[in-house]
Coordinates of C-alpha atoms in Angstrom, one line a residue:
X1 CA 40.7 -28.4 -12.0
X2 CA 37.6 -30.8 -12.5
X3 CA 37.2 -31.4 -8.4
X4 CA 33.6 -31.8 -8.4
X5 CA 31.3 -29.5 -6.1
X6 CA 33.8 -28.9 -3.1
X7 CA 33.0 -26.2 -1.0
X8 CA 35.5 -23.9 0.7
X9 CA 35.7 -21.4 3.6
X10 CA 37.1 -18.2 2.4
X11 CA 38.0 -15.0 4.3
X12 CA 38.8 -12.4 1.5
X13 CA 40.0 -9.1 2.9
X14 CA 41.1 -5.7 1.5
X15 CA 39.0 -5.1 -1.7
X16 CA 39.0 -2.2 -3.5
X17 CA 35.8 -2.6 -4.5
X18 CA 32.9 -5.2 -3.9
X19 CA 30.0 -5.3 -5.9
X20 CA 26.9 -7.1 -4.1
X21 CA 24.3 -6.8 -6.4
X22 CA 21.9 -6.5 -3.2
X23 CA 18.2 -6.3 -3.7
X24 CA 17.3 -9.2 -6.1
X25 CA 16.6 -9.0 -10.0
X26 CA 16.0 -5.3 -11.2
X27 CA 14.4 -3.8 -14.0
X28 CA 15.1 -0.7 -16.4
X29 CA 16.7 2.2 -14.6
X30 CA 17.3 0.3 -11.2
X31 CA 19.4 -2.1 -13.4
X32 CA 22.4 1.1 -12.8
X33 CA 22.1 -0.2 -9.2
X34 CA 25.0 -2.4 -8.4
X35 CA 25.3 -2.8 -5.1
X36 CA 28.8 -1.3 -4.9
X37 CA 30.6 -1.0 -1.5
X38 CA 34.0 0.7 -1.6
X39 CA 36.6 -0.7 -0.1
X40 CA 38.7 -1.8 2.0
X41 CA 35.7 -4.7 2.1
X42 CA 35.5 -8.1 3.0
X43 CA 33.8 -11.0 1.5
X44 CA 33.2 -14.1 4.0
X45 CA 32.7 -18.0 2.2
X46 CA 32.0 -20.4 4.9
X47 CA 31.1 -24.2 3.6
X48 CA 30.5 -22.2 0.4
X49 CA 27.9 -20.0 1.6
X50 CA 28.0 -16.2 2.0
X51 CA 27.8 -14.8 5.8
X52 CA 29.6 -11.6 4.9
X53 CA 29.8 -9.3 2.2
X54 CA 31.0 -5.4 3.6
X55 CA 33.6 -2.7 5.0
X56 CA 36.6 -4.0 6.5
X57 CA 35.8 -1.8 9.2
X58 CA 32.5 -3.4 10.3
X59 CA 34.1 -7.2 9.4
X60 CA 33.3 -10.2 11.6
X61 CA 36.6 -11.4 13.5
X62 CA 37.5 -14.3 11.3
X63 CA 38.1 -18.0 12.3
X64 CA 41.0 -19.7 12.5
X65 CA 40.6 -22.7 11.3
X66 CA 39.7 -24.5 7.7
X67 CA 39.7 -20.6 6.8
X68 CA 41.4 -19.7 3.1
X69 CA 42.9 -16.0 4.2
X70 CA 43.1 -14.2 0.6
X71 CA 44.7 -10.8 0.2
X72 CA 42.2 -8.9 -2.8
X73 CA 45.2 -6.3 -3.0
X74 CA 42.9 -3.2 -3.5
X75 CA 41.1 -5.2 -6.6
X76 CA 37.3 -5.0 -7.3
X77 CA 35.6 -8.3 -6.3
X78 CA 32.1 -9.1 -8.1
X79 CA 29.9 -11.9 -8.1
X80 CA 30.5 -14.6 -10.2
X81 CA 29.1 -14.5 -13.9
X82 CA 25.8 -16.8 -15.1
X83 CA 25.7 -17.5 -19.0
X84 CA 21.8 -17.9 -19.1
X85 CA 21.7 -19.2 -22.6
X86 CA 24.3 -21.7 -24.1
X87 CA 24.1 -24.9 -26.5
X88 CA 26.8 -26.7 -24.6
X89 CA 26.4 -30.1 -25.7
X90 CA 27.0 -30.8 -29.4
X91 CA 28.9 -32.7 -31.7
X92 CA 31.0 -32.2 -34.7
X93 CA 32.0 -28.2 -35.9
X94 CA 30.7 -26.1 -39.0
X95 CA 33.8 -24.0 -39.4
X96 CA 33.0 -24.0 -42.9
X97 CA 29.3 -22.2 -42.4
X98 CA 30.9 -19.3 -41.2
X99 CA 32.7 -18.4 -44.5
X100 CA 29.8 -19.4 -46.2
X101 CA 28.4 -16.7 -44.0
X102 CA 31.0 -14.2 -44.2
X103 CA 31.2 -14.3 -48.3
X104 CA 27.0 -13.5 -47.7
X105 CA 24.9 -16.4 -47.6
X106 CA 22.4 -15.9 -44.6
X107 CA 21.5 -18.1 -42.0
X108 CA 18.1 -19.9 -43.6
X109 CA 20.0 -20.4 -46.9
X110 CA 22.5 -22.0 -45.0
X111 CA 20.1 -24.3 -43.4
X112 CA 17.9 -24.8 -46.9
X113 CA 21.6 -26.9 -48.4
X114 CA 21.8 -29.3 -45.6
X115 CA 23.8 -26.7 -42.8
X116 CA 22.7 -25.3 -40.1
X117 CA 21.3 -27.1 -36.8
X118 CA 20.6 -30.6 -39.5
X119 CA 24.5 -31.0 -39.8
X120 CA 25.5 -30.5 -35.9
X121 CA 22.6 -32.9 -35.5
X122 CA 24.0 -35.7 -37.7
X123 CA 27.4 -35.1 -35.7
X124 CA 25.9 -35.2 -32.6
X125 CA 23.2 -38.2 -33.1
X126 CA 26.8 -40.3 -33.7
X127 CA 29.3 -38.7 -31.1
X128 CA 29.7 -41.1 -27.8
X129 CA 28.7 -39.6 -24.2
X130 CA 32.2 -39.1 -23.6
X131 CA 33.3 -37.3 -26.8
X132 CA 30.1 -34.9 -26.1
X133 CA 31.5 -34.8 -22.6
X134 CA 35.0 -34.5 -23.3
X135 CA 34.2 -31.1 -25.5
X136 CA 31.3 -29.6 -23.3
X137 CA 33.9 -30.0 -20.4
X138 CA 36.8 -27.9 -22.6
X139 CA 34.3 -25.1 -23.0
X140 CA 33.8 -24.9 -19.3
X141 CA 37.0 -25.1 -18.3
X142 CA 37.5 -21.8 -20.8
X143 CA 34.4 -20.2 -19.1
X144 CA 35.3 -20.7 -15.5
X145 CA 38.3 -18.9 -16.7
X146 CA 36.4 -15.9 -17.4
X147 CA 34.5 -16.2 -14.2
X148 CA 31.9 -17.5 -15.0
X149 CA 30.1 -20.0 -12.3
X150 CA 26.8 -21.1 -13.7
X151 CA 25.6 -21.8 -17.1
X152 CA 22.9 -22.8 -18.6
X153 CA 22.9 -25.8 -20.7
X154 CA 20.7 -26.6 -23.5
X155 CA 19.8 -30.2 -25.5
X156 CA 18.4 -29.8 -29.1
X157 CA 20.7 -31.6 -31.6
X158 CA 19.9 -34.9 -31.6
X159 CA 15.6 -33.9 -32.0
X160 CA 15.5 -37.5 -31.4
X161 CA 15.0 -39.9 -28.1
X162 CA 18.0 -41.2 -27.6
X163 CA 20.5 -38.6 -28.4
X164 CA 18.4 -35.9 -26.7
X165 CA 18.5 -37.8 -23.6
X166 CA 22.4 -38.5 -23.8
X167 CA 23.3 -34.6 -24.1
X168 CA 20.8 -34.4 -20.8
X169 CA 22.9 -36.9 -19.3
X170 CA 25.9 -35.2 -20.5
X171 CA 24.9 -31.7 -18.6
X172 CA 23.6 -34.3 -15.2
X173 CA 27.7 -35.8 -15.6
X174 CA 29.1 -32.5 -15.4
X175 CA 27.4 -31.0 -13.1
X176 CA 28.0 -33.8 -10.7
X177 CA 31.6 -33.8 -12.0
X178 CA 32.7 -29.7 -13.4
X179 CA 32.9 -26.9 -10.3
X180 CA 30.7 -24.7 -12.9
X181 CA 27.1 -25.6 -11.9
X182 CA 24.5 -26.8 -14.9
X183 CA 20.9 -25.7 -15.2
X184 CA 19.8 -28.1 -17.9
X185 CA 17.1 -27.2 -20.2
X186 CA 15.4 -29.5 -23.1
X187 CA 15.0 -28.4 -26.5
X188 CA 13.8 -31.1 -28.6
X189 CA 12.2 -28.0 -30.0
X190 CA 15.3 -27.0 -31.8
X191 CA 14.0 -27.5 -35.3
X192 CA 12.3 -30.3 -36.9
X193 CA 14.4 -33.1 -38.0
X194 CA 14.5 -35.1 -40.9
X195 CA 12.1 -37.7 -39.9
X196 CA 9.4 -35.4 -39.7
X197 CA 10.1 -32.8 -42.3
X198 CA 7.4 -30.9 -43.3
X199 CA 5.2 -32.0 -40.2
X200 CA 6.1 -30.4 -37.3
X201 CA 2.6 -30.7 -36.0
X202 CA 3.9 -34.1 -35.5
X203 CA 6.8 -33.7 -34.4
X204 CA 5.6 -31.7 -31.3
X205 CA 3.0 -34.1 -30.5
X206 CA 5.7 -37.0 -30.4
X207 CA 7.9 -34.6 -27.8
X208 CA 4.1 -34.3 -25.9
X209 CA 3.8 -37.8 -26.1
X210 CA 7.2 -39.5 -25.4
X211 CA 9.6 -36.8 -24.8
X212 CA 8.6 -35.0 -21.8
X213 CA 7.4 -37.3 -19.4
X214 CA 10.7 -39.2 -20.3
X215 CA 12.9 -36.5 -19.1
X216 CA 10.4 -35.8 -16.6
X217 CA 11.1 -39.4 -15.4
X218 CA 14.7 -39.2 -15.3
X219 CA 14.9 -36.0 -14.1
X220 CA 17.4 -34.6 -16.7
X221 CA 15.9 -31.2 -17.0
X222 CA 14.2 -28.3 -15.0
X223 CA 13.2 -26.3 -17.8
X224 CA 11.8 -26.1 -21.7
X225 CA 12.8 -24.3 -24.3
X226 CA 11.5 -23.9 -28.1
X227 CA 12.8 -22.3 -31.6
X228 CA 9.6 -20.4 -32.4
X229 CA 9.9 -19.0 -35.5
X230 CA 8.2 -18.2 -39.0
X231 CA 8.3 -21.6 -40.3
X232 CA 10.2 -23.4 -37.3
X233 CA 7.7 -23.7 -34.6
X234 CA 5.0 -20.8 -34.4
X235 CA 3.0 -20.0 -32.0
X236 CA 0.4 -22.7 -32.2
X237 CA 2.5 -25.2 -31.6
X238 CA 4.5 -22.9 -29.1
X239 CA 1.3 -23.1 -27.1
X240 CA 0.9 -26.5 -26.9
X241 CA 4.4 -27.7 -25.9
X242 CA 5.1 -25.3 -23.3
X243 CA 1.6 -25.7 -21.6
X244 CA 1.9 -29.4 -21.6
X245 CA 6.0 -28.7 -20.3
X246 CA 4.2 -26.2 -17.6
X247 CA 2.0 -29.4 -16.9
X248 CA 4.8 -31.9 -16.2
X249 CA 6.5 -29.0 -13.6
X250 CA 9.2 -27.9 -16.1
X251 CA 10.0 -24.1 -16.3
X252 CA 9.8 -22.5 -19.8
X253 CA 11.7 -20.4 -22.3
X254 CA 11.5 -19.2 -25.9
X255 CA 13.7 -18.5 -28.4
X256 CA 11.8 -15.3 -30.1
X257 CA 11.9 -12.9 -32.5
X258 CA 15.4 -13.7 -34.0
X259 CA 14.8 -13.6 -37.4
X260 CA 11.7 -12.2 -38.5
X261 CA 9.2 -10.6 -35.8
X262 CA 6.1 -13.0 -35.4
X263 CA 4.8 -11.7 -32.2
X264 CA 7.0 -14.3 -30.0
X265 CA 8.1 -11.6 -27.0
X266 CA 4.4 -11.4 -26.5
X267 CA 3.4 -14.9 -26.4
X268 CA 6.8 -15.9 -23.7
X269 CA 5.1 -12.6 -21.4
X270 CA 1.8 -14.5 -22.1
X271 CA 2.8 -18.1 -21.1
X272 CA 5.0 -16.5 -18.3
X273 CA 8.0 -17.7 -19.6
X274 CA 11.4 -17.7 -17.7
X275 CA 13.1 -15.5 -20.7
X276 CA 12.1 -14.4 -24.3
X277 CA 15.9 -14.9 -25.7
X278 CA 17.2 -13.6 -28.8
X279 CA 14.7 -10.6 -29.9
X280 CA 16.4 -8.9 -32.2
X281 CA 13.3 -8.0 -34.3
X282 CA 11.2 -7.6 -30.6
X283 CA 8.3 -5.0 -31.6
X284 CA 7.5 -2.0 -29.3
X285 CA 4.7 -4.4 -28.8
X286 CA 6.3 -7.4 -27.3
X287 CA 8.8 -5.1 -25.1
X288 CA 6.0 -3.4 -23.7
X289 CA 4.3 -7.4 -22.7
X290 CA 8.0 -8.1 -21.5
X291 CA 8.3 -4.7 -19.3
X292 CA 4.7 -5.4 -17.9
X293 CA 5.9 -9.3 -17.1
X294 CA 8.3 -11.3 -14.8
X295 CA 9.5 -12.7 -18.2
X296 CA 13.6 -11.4 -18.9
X297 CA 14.7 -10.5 -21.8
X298 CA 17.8 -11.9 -23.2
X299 CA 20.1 -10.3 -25.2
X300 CA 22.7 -12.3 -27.3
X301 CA 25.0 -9.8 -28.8
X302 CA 28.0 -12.4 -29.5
X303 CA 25.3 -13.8 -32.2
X304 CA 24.3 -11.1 -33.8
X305 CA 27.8 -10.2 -34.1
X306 CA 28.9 -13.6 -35.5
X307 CA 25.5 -12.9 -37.9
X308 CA 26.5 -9.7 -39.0
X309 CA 22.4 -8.9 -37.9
X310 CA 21.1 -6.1 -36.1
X311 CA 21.7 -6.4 -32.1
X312 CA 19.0 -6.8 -29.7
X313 CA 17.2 -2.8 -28.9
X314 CA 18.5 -3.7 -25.1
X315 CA 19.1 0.1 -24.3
X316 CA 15.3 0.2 -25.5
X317 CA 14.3 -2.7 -23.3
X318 CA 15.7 -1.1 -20.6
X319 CA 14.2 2.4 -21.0
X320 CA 10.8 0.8 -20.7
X321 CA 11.6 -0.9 -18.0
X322 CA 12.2 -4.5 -18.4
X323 CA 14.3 -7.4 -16.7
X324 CA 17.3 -7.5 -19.5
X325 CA 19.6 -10.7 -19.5
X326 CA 22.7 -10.9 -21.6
X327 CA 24.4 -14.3 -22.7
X328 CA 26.4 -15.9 -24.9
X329 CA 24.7 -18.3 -27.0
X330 CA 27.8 -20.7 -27.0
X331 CA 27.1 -22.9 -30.0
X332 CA 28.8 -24.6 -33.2
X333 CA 27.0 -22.5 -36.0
X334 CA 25.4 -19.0 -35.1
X335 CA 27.7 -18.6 -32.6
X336 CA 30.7 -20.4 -32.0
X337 CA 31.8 -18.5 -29.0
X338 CA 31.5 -18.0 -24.7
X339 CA 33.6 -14.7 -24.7
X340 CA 32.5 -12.8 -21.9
X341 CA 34.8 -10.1 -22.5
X342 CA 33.7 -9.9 -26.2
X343 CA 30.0 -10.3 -24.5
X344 CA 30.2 -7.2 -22.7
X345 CA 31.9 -5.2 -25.1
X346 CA 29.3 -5.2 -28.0
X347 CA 26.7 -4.8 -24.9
X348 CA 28.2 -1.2 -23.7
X349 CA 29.6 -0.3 -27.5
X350 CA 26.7 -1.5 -29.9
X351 CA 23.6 -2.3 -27.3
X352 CA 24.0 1.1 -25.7
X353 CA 24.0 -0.4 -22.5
X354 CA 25.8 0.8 -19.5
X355 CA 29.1 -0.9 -17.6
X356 CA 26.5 -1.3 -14.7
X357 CA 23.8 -2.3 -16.4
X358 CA 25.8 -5.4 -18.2
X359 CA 27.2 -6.4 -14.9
X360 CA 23.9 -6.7 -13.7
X361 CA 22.3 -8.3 -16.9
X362 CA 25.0 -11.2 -16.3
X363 CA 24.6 -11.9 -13.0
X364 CA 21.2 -11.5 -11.0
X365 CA 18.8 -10.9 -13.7
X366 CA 21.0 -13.6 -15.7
X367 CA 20.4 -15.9 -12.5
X368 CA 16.5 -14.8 -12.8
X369 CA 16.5 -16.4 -16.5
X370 CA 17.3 -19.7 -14.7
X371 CA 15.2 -19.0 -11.8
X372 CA 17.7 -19.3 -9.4
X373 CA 18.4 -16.0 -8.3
X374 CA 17.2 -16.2 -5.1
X375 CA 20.6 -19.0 -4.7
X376 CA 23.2 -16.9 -6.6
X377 CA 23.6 -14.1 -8.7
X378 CA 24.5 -11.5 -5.8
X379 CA 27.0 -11.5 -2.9
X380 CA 24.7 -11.9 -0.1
X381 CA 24.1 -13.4 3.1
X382 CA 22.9 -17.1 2.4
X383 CA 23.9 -17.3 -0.9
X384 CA 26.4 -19.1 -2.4
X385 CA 30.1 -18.0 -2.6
X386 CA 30.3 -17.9 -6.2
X387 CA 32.8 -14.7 -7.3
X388 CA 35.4 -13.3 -8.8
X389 CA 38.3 -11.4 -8.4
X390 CA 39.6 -8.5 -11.1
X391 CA 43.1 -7.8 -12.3
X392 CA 42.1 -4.3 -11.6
X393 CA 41.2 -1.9 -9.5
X394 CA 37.3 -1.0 -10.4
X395 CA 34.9 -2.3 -12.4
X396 CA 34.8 0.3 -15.0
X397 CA 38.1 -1.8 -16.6
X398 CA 35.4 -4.8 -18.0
X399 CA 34.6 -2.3 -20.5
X400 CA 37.3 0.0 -20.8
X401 CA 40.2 -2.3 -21.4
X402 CA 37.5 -4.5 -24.0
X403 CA 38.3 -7.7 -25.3
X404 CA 40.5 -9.1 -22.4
X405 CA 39.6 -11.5 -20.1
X406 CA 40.4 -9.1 -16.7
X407 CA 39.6 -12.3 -14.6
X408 CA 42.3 -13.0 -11.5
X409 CA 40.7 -15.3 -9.8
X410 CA 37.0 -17.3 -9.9
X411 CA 36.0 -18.2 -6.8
X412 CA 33.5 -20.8 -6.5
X413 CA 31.6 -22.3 -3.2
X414 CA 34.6 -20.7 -2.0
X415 CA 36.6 -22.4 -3.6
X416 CA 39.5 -20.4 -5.5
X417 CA 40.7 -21.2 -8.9
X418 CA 43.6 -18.7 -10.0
X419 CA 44.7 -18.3 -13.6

């Protein structure tokens, strides 16, 4: 499987259904918009790059040569799925957390006797590149089964120099090296770790300092991200980092409003942030500075779930009109889990959001979290030839037939991988 970044020339004809996704990264109602084409359609992948996506009817006579001719059988064809928010990198497991969990201990009592993020990043400080890469590269292997082609990959559990930079070097490997592609973001700004308990003034100013225009240097990360949170990082030092990130060229994110609501929706709107993630205590407030910003909000049901917390008010979110992301979360504590068809299950059964709206919350507006959706994200002329192919006729069966991964076939830079 692991062939690096080939790219293929594919000529995939007779689809029931193709979903496009046309028109870029939408907001509240035009989120229902999917682009959908009914078939028979044809999706063209040449050196993988889109020149085609329409009716059979109006189809462009296809080459002859270096061409992959695949037969879609009648089956709905969508693009390929971006997980916007994951913790890829990580060492060690904390299977024993989640039954302290489920027999009721919450999540900051957990972290208070030594769990939490401070035992994955003991594990992780000692794991080898190759042990971190060995596991990262399992969980890919399980996404691109479920048809996803990007993800986002996040740093944060060593919240020192060198183990932060091997998980960035980790996500560089396997995106050099894994046919899902990375978008690496560093979060030094996970918690703060032992060292400067109690100080995370410091701590901050030592990221500031050392951190940044180290990863700047080695060009290990395009983006930012921080836990801000009552008695994690608030918004002072929220401030600080991500303006002196925005300074070194980085794009920014936030973890907000996850626990306890201190404002943090508003301040990512504010500091134009890429996405305000989590916000499952978001205030009328901060989804009104959200709606009224570039700024997406991510939902991450699969952690709320695995939390046993209130979900994310997405269907809210929508209503009043903002860019709304889903993910997964994919980490060893909160969430220990990439299920995209347990993802968009609890988003159309508990979020209140629509089949159409998901779809579109995990592909372009999940490829506007990254700030790449003007590359991928929809099937569209120039973009790249990332998709995937159903079991089923329409659509409709993601949520329908919940639970099960309805995934045929991913197709990547045209490149097919059938399972």
């Amino acid at each position: 499987m692991h062939n690096g970044k080939q790219k293929g020339s594919l000529f995939l004809y007779n689809i029931g259904q193709l979903i496009t996704m046309a028109g870029g990264p939408k907001k509240g109602s035009a989120m229902g918009d999917i682009g959908l084409i009914e078939g028979p359609a044809v999706l063209v992948i040449e050196d993988g790059i889109v020149t085609y996506a329409g009716k059979q009817s109006e189809a462009p006579c296809p080459k002859e040569h270096g061409m992959e001719f695949v037969d879609a059988r009648g089956q709905c064809v969508l693009p390929g799925f971006i997980d916007s928010h994951t913790h890829l990198v990580f060492g060690g497991y904390r299977e024993d957390e989640f039954q302290w969990r489920l027999a009721g201990e919450s999540y900051m009592s957990i972290m208070e006797r030594g769990g939490g993020i401070a035992s994955t990043t003991k594990a992780t400080r000692v794991a080898t590149l190759e042990q971190l890469a060995d596991k990262a590269t399992a969980h890919l292997d399980d996404m691109l089964k479920m048809g996803v082609t990007t993800v986002e990959a996040k740093s944060g559990y060593g919240m020192d120099r060198e183990t932060e930079i091997r998980q960035l070097e980790v996500t560089r490997h396997l995106e050099a090296t894994h046919p899902i592609s990375l978008y690496s973001t560093y979060m030094g700004a996970h918690d703060t770790p032992a060292e400067y308990k109690g100080r995370p003034h410091e701590y901050i100013d030592f990221i500031i300092r050392e951190m940044l225009p180290l990863v700047k240097e080695k060009r290990l990360a395009e983006c930012v991200d921080i836990f801000t949170e009552k008695n994690v990082f608030e918004h002072d030092d929220t401030r600080r980092l991500l303006n002196a990130a925005k300074e070194y060229g980085f794009k920014v994110k936030m973890h907000a409003d996850e626990i306890v609501h201190i404002g943090g929706a508003d301040l990512a709107a504010e500091l134009g942030c890429l996405s305000a993630d989590h916000l499952l205590k978001v205030s009328d407030e901060g989804i009104k500075a959200l709606a009224n910003s570039e700024t997406v909000a991510t939902c991450l049901p699969l952690t709320a779930f695995s939390l046993m917390d209130d979900y994310a008010p997405a269907r809210k979110m929508i209503d009043e009109g903002c860019y709304v992301a889903v993910a997964s979360d994919l980490n060893p504590g909160s969430c220990f889990s990439s299920s995209i068809p347990l993802l968009i299950a609890l988003s159309t059964i508990y979020m209140k959001m629509t089949v159409e709206e998901t779809l579109t919350a995990l592909t372009i507006n999940a490829a506007k979290a990254i700030d790449r959706h003007n590359a991928i994200g929809s099937l569209e002329v120039g973009k790249a030839g990332d998709a995937v192919i159903l079991k089923y006729p329409s659509y409709k069966f993601l949520s329908y037939h919940f639970g099960m991964n309805l995934v045929d076939t991913t197709i990547k830079n045209g490149i097919t991988y059938k399972f």
